[in-house]
Amino acid sequence: MTLNRQFRNLALLTGGFLLAGCASVNTSNLKPAEHLVQQNFHDKIHVTKVFPGPVHSLTGIVVETDQHQQGILWMLSDKYLLLGPVVNAQQENITGHYADKYLPQPAKVPAEKIAPAALAAPGFTIGHSGPLMVVFMDPNCIFCHLLWESLQQPVAEGKVRVKVVPVGFLKPSSPAKAATILAAKNPAEAWANNEKGFDLHTEEGSTKPLSHIPAVDEAAVKTNTQLLHQTGETATPALLYCIKTAKGLEMEMKHGIDVHHTPEFIQKLAGSVGARGCIPAA
């Protein structure tokens, strides 16, 4: 699974934490950081360095997997490991700032080149009419859950069709849940049930992973997640869509969406995602 920013996105996508200021750090922060990471991830990742966070008690941790995939976690007062986003009083993403500084930046593939693989990727489509867009979703992603809910009315009204590409990276249970959904006789229904029982407190989809998941579905989730990584950001929801710009009909890719403005976003869709480019609306 190619996830250079797996732990960065845990920080970006799960919860909230408001901070501002400056800080210093020294090597004395290294041992508590290693201890906390070991306790929570059990040798799955290791600490490569620590760096000063935006306030005195906050320390940034650069971590790496055995496959040399890197990410950022945060340590508070040498006692707590934070997985929520760190933003300042101006609502600027501090985690993203440090990730850009300390993590290698993956090459971003143009949206048009992602489209053929995204359309062919294992998943399912909801909706009976309207422009087709593609959305990468993790079964444990709360923002995917909120987007899913906001899409139900426009989908039912025939204003949009959505190809969902299941991925798994946010939590340890994500790959198994996504593969279990793909293995279902009706993946769309299985995903709907996952969202129906979504726990907002723990940010967990309700899918119970199969005890024996078909290898083909495990491989599909891994491939889907690798495809998401090629978009330049391993973050969900990731939307691939066609919109009218000053240059004409163009395919765009973006990560994250303000679900309060989903209706306005849907109205701006001017065509369907196609393997060879945007397909104009009839």
mmCIF file of C-alpha atoms in Angstrom:
data_model
loop_
_atom_site.group_PDB
_atom_site.id
_atom_site.type_symbol
_atom_site.label_atom_id
_atom_site.label_comp_id
_atom_site.label_asym_id
_atom_site.label_seq_id
_atom_site.Cartn_x
_atom_site.Cartn_y
_atom_site.Cartn_z
ATOM 1 C CA MET A 1 0.000 0.000 0.000
ATOM 2 C CA THR A 2 1.615 3.230 -1.157
ATOM 3 C CA LEU A 3 0.711 5.816 1.500
ATOM 4 C CA ASN A 4 3.429 8.449 1.989
ATOM 5 C CA ARG A 5 0.935 10.565 3.939
ATOM 6 C CA GLN A 6 -1.065 7.950 5.809
ATOM 7 C CA PHE A 7 -0.350 9.372 9.253
ATOM 8 C CA ARG A 8 -0.424 12.947 7.984
ATOM 9 C CA ASN A 9 -3.992 12.333 6.894
ATOM 10 C CA LEU A 10 -4.930 10.789 10.207
ATOM 11 C CA ALA A 11 -3.953 14.163 11.589
ATOM 12 C CA LEU A 12 -5.802 16.055 8.880
ATOM 13 C CA LEU A 13 -9.051 14.151 8.969
ATOM 14 C CA THR A 14 -9.915 13.061 12.502
ATOM 15 C CA GLY A 15 -11.051 15.635 15.010
ATOM 16 C CA GLY A 16 -10.041 19.195 15.877
ATOM 17 C CA PHE A 17 -7.433 21.068 17.918
ATOM 18 C CA LEU A 18 -7.019 24.872 18.044
ATOM 19 C CA LEU A 19 -3.499 26.209 18.635
ATOM 20 C CA ALA A 20 -1.298 29.233 18.012
ATOM 21 C CA GLY A 21 2.198 30.332 19.011
ATOM 22 C CA CYS A 22 5.752 28.990 18.796
ATOM 23 C CA ALA A 23 7.866 26.427 20.610
ATOM 24 C CA SER A 24 11.230 24.758 20.946
ATOM 25 C CA VAL A 25 12.165 21.086 21.050
ATOM 26 C CA ASN A 26 15.225 19.044 21.966
ATOM 27 C CA THR A 27 16.310 15.430 21.881
ATOM 28 C CA SER A 28 14.661 14.820 25.262
ATOM 29 C CA ASN A 29 11.365 14.698 23.356
ATOM 30 C CA LEU A 30 12.574 11.768 21.280
ATOM 31 C CA LYS A 31 12.230 9.028 23.908
ATOM 32 C CA PRO A 32 8.640 9.857 24.953
ATOM 33 C CA ALA A 33 7.715 10.136 21.281
ATOM 34 C CA GLU A 34 9.161 6.698 20.553
ATOM 35 C CA HIS A 35 7.362 5.283 23.598
ATOM 36 C CA LEU A 36 3.959 6.669 22.591
ATOM 37 C CA VAL A 37 4.306 5.544 18.983
ATOM 38 C CA GLN A 38 5.373 2.065 20.090
ATOM 39 C CA GLN A 39 2.426 1.785 22.488
ATOM 40 C CA ASN A 40 -0.111 2.808 19.868
ATOM 41 C CA PHE A 41 1.275 1.291 16.672
ATOM 42 C CA HIS A 42 3.190 -1.771 17.945
ATOM 43 C CA ASP A 43 6.250 -1.710 15.663
ATOM 44 C CA LYS A 44 4.177 -0.890 12.580
ATOM 45 C CA ILE A 45 5.897 2.490 12.379
ATOM 46 C CA HIS A 46 8.984 4.065 13.953
ATOM 47 C CA VAL A 47 10.074 7.600 14.778
ATOM 48 C CA THR A 48 12.674 9.197 12.508
ATOM 49 C CA LYS A 49 12.783 12.678 14.066
ATOM 50 C CA VAL A 50 10.960 15.162 16.268
ATOM 51 C CA PHE A 51 10.540 18.878 15.651
ATOM 52 C CA PRO A 52 9.093 21.903 17.489
ATOM 53 C CA GLY A 53 5.370 22.431 17.154
ATOM 54 C CA PRO A 54 3.459 25.731 17.161
ATOM 55 C CA VAL A 55 3.199 25.867 20.985
ATOM 56 C CA HIS A 56 5.577 24.991 23.803
ATOM 57 C CA SER A 57 3.925 21.719 24.820
ATOM 58 C CA LEU A 58 3.382 20.386 21.283
ATOM 59 C CA THR A 59 6.002 18.334 19.469
ATOM 60 C CA GLY A 60 5.846 17.134 15.883
ATOM 61 C CA ILE A 61 6.872 13.556 15.139
ATOM 62 C CA VAL A 62 7.996 12.294 11.745
ATOM 63 C CA VAL A 63 7.263 8.569 11.494
ATOM 64 C CA GLU A 64 8.054 5.945 8.883
ATOM 65 C CA THR A 65 6.833 2.433 8.076
ATOM 66 C CA ASP A 66 8.987 -0.530 7.086
ATOM 67 C CA GLN A 67 8.024 0.285 3.492
ATOM 68 C CA HIS A 68 9.577 3.772 3.919
ATOM 69 C CA GLN A 69 6.202 5.516 3.928
ATOM 70 C CA GLN A 70 6.335 8.663 6.050
ATOM 71 C CA GLY A 71 3.863 10.791 7.948
ATOM 72 C CA ILE A 72 3.416 13.242 10.823
ATOM 73 C CA LEU A 73 1.937 12.727 14.290
ATOM 74 C CA TRP A 74 1.779 15.149 17.216
ATOM 75 C CA MET A 75 2.751 14.698 20.875
ATOM 76 C CA LEU A 76 1.279 16.868 23.632
ATOM 77 C CA SER A 77 3.263 17.441 26.848
ATOM 78 C CA ASP A 78 5.317 14.304 26.156
ATOM 79 C CA LYS A 79 2.299 12.281 27.332
ATOM 80 C CA TYR A 80 -0.366 12.230 24.630
ATOM 81 C CA LEU A 81 -0.396 11.278 20.956
ATOM 82 C CA LEU A 82 -2.703 13.476 18.869
ATOM 83 C CA LEU A 83 -4.402 12.299 15.687
ATOM 84 C CA GLY A 84 -6.542 15.395 15.180
ATOM 85 C CA PRO A 85 -5.710 18.289 12.863
ATOM 86 C CA VAL A 86 -3.668 21.148 14.290
ATOM 87 C CA VAL A 87 -4.844 24.584 13.153
ATOM 88 C CA ASN A 88 -4.042 28.055 14.418
ATOM 89 C CA ALA A 89 -6.363 30.887 15.416
ATOM 90 C CA GLN A 90 -6.584 31.930 11.767
ATOM 91 C CA GLN A 91 -7.788 28.404 10.891
ATOM 92 C CA GLU A 92 -4.576 27.740 8.974
ATOM 93 C CA ASN A 93 -3.602 24.087 8.695
ATOM 94 C CA ILE A 94 -0.408 23.756 10.736
ATOM 95 C CA THR A 95 -0.196 20.023 10.108
ATOM 96 C CA GLY A 96 -0.240 20.588 6.375
ATOM 97 C CA HIS A 97 2.444 23.253 6.705
ATOM 98 C CA TYR A 98 4.806 20.931 8.549
ATOM 99 C CA ALA A 99 3.978 18.007 6.268
ATOM 100 C CA ASP A 100 5.024 20.104 3.291
ATOM 101 C CA LYS A 101 8.236 20.953 5.127
ATOM 102 C CA TYR A 102 9.211 17.528 6.456
ATOM 103 C CA LEU A 103 7.592 14.954 4.156
ATOM 104 C CA PRO A 104 8.463 14.025 0.574
ATOM 105 C CA GLN A 105 5.848 15.355 -1.823
ATOM 106 C CA PRO A 106 4.297 12.696 -4.085
ATOM 107 C CA ALA A 107 4.074 13.375 -7.787
ATOM 108 C CA LYS A 108 0.556 14.438 -8.755
ATOM 109 C CA VAL A 109 -1.014 12.742 -11.759
ATOM 110 C CA PRO A 110 -3.379 14.952 -13.837
ATOM 111 C CA ALA A 111 -7.084 14.277 -13.303
ATOM 112 C CA GLU A 112 -7.531 13.148 -16.915
ATOM 113 C CA LYS A 113 -4.943 10.416 -16.392
ATOM 114 C CA ILE A 114 -6.571 9.251 -13.156
ATOM 115 C CA ALA A 115 -10.005 8.957 -14.786
ATOM 116 C CA PRO A 116 -9.531 5.721 -16.828
ATOM 117 C CA ALA A 117 -8.261 3.774 -13.816
ATOM 118 C CA ALA A 118 -10.845 5.332 -11.489
ATOM 119 C CA LEU A 119 -13.716 4.368 -13.784
ATOM 120 C CA ALA A 120 -12.369 0.825 -14.092
ATOM 121 C CA ALA A 121 -11.588 0.485 -10.377
ATOM 122 C CA PRO A 122 -13.630 -1.945 -8.251
ATOM 123 C CA GLY A 123 -16.482 -0.066 -6.631
ATOM 124 C CA PHE A 124 -20.111 0.780 -7.287
ATOM 125 C CA THR A 125 -22.257 3.551 -8.727
ATOM 126 C CA ILE A 126 -25.336 5.161 -7.233
ATOM 127 C CA GLY A 127 -27.838 7.281 -9.121
ATOM 128 C CA HIS A 128 -29.864 6.858 -12.302
ATOM 129 C CA SER A 129 -29.240 10.117 -14.157
ATOM 130 C CA GLY A 130 -27.199 13.291 -14.108
ATOM 131 C CA PRO A 131 -23.458 13.948 -14.489
ATOM 132 C CA LEU A 132 -21.154 11.180 -13.281
ATOM 133 C CA MET A 133 -18.431 11.973 -10.781
ATOM 134 C CA VAL A 134 -16.020 9.670 -8.965
ATOM 135 C CA VAL A 135 -15.424 9.794 -5.213
ATOM 136 C CA PHE A 136 -12.735 7.904 -3.289
ATOM 137 C CA MET A 137 -14.046 7.045 0.185
ATOM 138 C CA ASP A 138 -12.713 5.305 3.294
ATOM 139 C CA PRO A 139 -15.359 3.431 5.356
ATOM 140 C CA ASN A 140 -14.055 5.071 8.549
ATOM 141 C CA CYS A 141 -13.887 8.606 7.138
ATOM 142 C CA ILE A 142 -16.296 10.951 8.895
ATOM 143 C CA PHE A 143 -16.089 13.525 6.113
ATOM 144 C CA CYS A 144 -16.920 10.806 3.586
ATOM 145 C CA HIS A 145 -19.891 9.949 5.780
ATOM 146 C CA LEU A 146 -21.096 13.547 5.795
ATOM 147 C CA LEU A 147 -20.629 13.797 2.037
ATOM 148 C CA TRP A 148 -22.493 10.521 1.529
ATOM 149 C CA GLU A 149 -25.442 11.866 3.476
ATOM 150 C CA SER A 150 -25.440 15.171 1.603
ATOM 151 C CA LEU A 151 -25.434 13.330 -1.737
ATOM 152 C CA GLN A 152 -28.504 11.211 -1.084
ATOM 153 C CA GLN A 153 -31.090 13.827 -2.056
ATOM 154 C CA PRO A 154 -29.442 15.003 -5.320
ATOM 155 C CA VAL A 155 -28.825 11.357 -6.261
ATOM 156 C CA ALA A 156 -32.474 10.481 -5.612
ATOM 157 C CA GLU A 157 -33.568 13.495 -7.656
ATOM 158 C CA GLY A 158 -31.457 12.395 -10.617
ATOM 159 C CA LYS A 159 -29.133 15.382 -10.428
ATOM 160 C CA VAL A 160 -25.913 13.370 -10.149
ATOM 161 C CA ARG A 161 -24.458 9.884 -10.360
ATOM 162 C CA VAL A 162 -21.587 8.877 -8.100
ATOM 163 C CA LYS A 163 -19.004 6.155 -8.686
ATOM 164 C CA VAL A 164 -17.623 5.257 -5.250
ATOM 165 C CA VAL A 165 -14.102 3.829 -5.148
ATOM 166 C CA PRO A 166 -13.534 2.226 -1.708
ATOM 167 C CA VAL A 167 -10.086 2.740 -0.199
ATOM 168 C CA GLY A 168 -8.610 1.826 3.181
ATOM 169 C CA PHE A 169 -5.956 3.798 5.042
ATOM 170 C CA LEU A 170 -7.426 5.958 7.809
ATOM 171 C CA LYS A 171 -7.594 3.331 10.545
ATOM 172 C CA PRO A 172 -6.287 -0.227 10.973
ATOM 173 C CA SER A 173 -9.781 -1.595 10.285
ATOM 174 C CA SER A 174 -10.281 0.471 7.118
ATOM 175 C CA PRO A 175 -8.779 -1.951 4.540
ATOM 176 C CA ALA A 176 -10.733 -4.925 5.907
ATOM 177 C CA LYS A 177 -13.996 -2.976 6.036
ATOM 178 C CA ALA A 178 -13.558 -1.687 2.489
ATOM 179 C CA ALA A 179 -12.718 -5.177 1.207
ATOM 180 C CA THR A 180 -15.696 -6.668 3.053
ATOM 181 C CA ILE A 181 -17.974 -4.151 1.359
ATOM 182 C CA LEU A 182 -16.534 -4.982 -2.069
ATOM 183 C CA ALA A 183 -17.018 -8.687 -1.345
ATOM 184 C CA ALA A 184 -20.737 -8.194 -0.656
ATOM 185 C CA LYS A 185 -23.326 -9.269 -3.226
ATOM 186 C CA ASN A 186 -24.501 -5.666 -3.337
ATOM 187 C CA PRO A 187 -21.584 -3.342 -2.464
ATOM 188 C CA ALA A 188 -23.766 -0.231 -2.777
ATOM 189 C CA GLU A 189 -26.178 -1.585 -0.185
ATOM 190 C CA ALA A 190 -23.295 -2.716 2.025
ATOM 191 C CA TRP A 191 -21.788 0.756 1.905
ATOM 192 C CA ALA A 192 -25.151 2.352 2.662
ATOM 193 C CA ASN A 193 -25.424 0.132 5.747
ATOM 194 C CA ASN A 194 -21.907 1.137 6.786
ATOM 195 C CA GLU A 195 -22.981 4.793 6.673
ATOM 196 C CA LYS A 196 -26.350 4.150 8.292
ATOM 197 C CA GLY A 197 -24.623 2.777 11.376
ATOM 198 C CA PHE A 198 -21.668 5.193 11.317
ATOM 199 C CA ASP A 199 -20.502 6.084 14.837
ATOM 200 C CA LEU A 200 -19.866 9.829 14.892
ATOM 201 C CA HIS A 201 -18.148 9.635 18.275
ATOM 202 C CA THR A 202 -15.526 7.042 17.335
ATOM 203 C CA GLU A 203 -15.578 7.963 13.636
ATOM 204 C CA GLU A 204 -16.079 4.332 12.639
ATOM 205 C CA GLY A 205 -18.231 2.807 9.934
ATOM 206 C CA SER A 206 -20.485 -0.019 11.134
ATOM 207 C CA THR A 207 -19.182 -2.710 8.755
ATOM 208 C CA LYS A 208 -17.988 -5.867 10.505
ATOM 209 C CA PRO A 209 -15.019 -7.286 8.555
ATOM 210 C CA LEU A 210 -15.349 -10.831 7.292
ATOM 211 C CA SER A 211 -13.223 -13.415 9.078
ATOM 212 C CA HIS A 212 -11.991 -14.599 5.693
ATOM 213 C CA ILE A 213 -11.831 -11.802 3.142
ATOM 214 C CA PRO A 214 -11.375 -12.867 -0.497
ATOM 215 C CA ALA A 215 -7.862 -12.085 -1.683
ATOM 216 C CA VAL A 216 -9.231 -10.432 -4.811
ATOM 217 C CA ASP A 217 -11.107 -7.866 -2.723
ATOM 218 C CA GLU A 218 -8.134 -7.198 -0.454
ATOM 219 C CA ALA A 219 -6.022 -6.607 -3.556
ATOM 220 C CA ALA A 220 -8.696 -4.336 -5.025
ATOM 221 C CA VAL A 221 -8.705 -2.072 -1.969
ATOM 222 C CA LYS A 222 -4.918 -1.907 -2.027
ATOM 223 C CA THR A 223 -4.934 -0.967 -5.716
ATOM 224 C CA ASN A 224 -7.691 1.598 -5.165
ATOM 225 C CA THR A 225 -5.696 3.177 -2.349
ATOM 226 C CA GLN A 226 -2.569 3.300 -4.472
ATOM 227 C CA LEU A 227 -4.608 5.047 -7.165
ATOM 228 C CA LEU A 228 -5.783 7.599 -4.606
ATOM 229 C CA HIS A 229 -2.156 8.225 -3.669
ATOM 230 C CA GLN A 230 -1.377 9.022 -7.288
ATOM 231 C CA THR A 231 -3.785 11.953 -7.107
ATOM 232 C CA GLY A 232 -1.167 13.732 -4.999
ATOM 233 C CA GLU A 233 -2.873 13.388 -1.624
ATOM 234 C CA THR A 234 -3.884 10.278 0.292
ATOM 235 C CA ALA A 235 -6.927 11.993 1.750
ATOM 236 C CA THR A 236 -10.657 11.365 1.571
ATOM 237 C CA PRO A 237 -13.131 12.171 0.275
ATOM 238 C CA ALA A 238 -11.359 12.769 -3.032
ATOM 239 C CA LEU A 239 -13.613 13.943 -5.849
ATOM 240 C CA LEU A 240 -13.039 13.614 -9.595
ATOM 241 C CA TYR A 241 -15.542 15.630 -11.623
ATOM 242 C CA CYS A 242 -16.144 17.802 -14.684
ATOM 243 C CA ILE A 243 -16.901 21.487 -14.407
ATOM 244 C CA LYS A 244 -17.226 24.386 -16.809
ATOM 245 C CA THR A 245 -14.384 26.908 -16.581
ATOM 246 C CA ALA A 246 -13.209 29.872 -18.627
ATOM 247 C CA LYS A 247 -11.245 27.371 -20.708
ATOM 248 C CA GLY A 248 -14.298 25.194 -21.307
ATOM 249 C CA LEU A 249 -15.272 21.822 -19.852
ATOM 250 C CA GLU A 250 -12.441 20.585 -17.633
ATOM 251 C CA MET A 251 -11.842 17.610 -15.362
ATOM 252 C CA GLU A 252 -10.732 18.454 -11.842
ATOM 253 C CA MET A 253 -9.640 16.551 -8.757
ATOM 254 C CA LYS A 254 -9.962 17.848 -5.233
ATOM 255 C CA HIS A 255 -9.627 16.422 -1.749
ATOM 256 C CA GLY A 256 -12.318 17.381 0.716
ATOM 257 C CA ILE A 257 -15.506 19.397 0.282
ATOM 258 C CA ASP A 258 -17.689 21.638 2.405
ATOM 259 C CA VAL A 259 -20.781 19.442 2.573
ATOM 260 C CA HIS A 260 -22.927 22.463 3.414
ATOM 261 C CA HIS A 261 -22.375 23.560 -0.169
ATOM 262 C CA THR A 262 -22.927 20.186 -1.824
ATOM 263 C CA PRO A 263 -26.073 21.380 -3.676
ATOM 264 C CA GLU A 264 -24.170 24.319 -5.182
ATOM 265 C CA PHE A 265 -21.304 22.021 -6.134
ATOM 266 C CA ILE A 266 -23.675 19.604 -7.868
ATOM 267 C CA GLN A 267 -25.242 22.460 -9.830
ATOM 268 C CA LYS A 268 -21.837 23.409 -11.230
ATOM 269 C CA LEU A 269 -21.187 19.954 -12.699
ATOM 270 C CA ALA A 270 -21.327 20.361 -16.471
ATOM 271 C CA GLY A 271 -20.522 16.863 -17.674
ATOM 272 C CA SER A 272 -19.561 13.324 -16.742
ATOM 273 C CA VAL A 273 -16.140 11.910 -16.022
ATOM 274 C CA GLY A 274 -15.105 9.773 -18.986
ATOM 275 C CA ALA A 275 -12.079 7.589 -19.687
ATOM 276 C CA ARG A 276 -11.051 9.918 -22.514
ATOM 277 C CA GLY A 277 -12.037 13.179 -20.878
ATOM 278 C CA CYS A 278 -15.201 14.977 -19.885
ATOM 279 C CA ILE A 279 -18.453 13.946 -21.531
ATOM 280 C CA PRO A 280 -20.706 17.008 -21.997
ATOM 281 C CA ALA A 281 -24.128 16.855 -20.376
ATOM 282 C CA ALA A 282 -26.924 16.060 -22.814
#
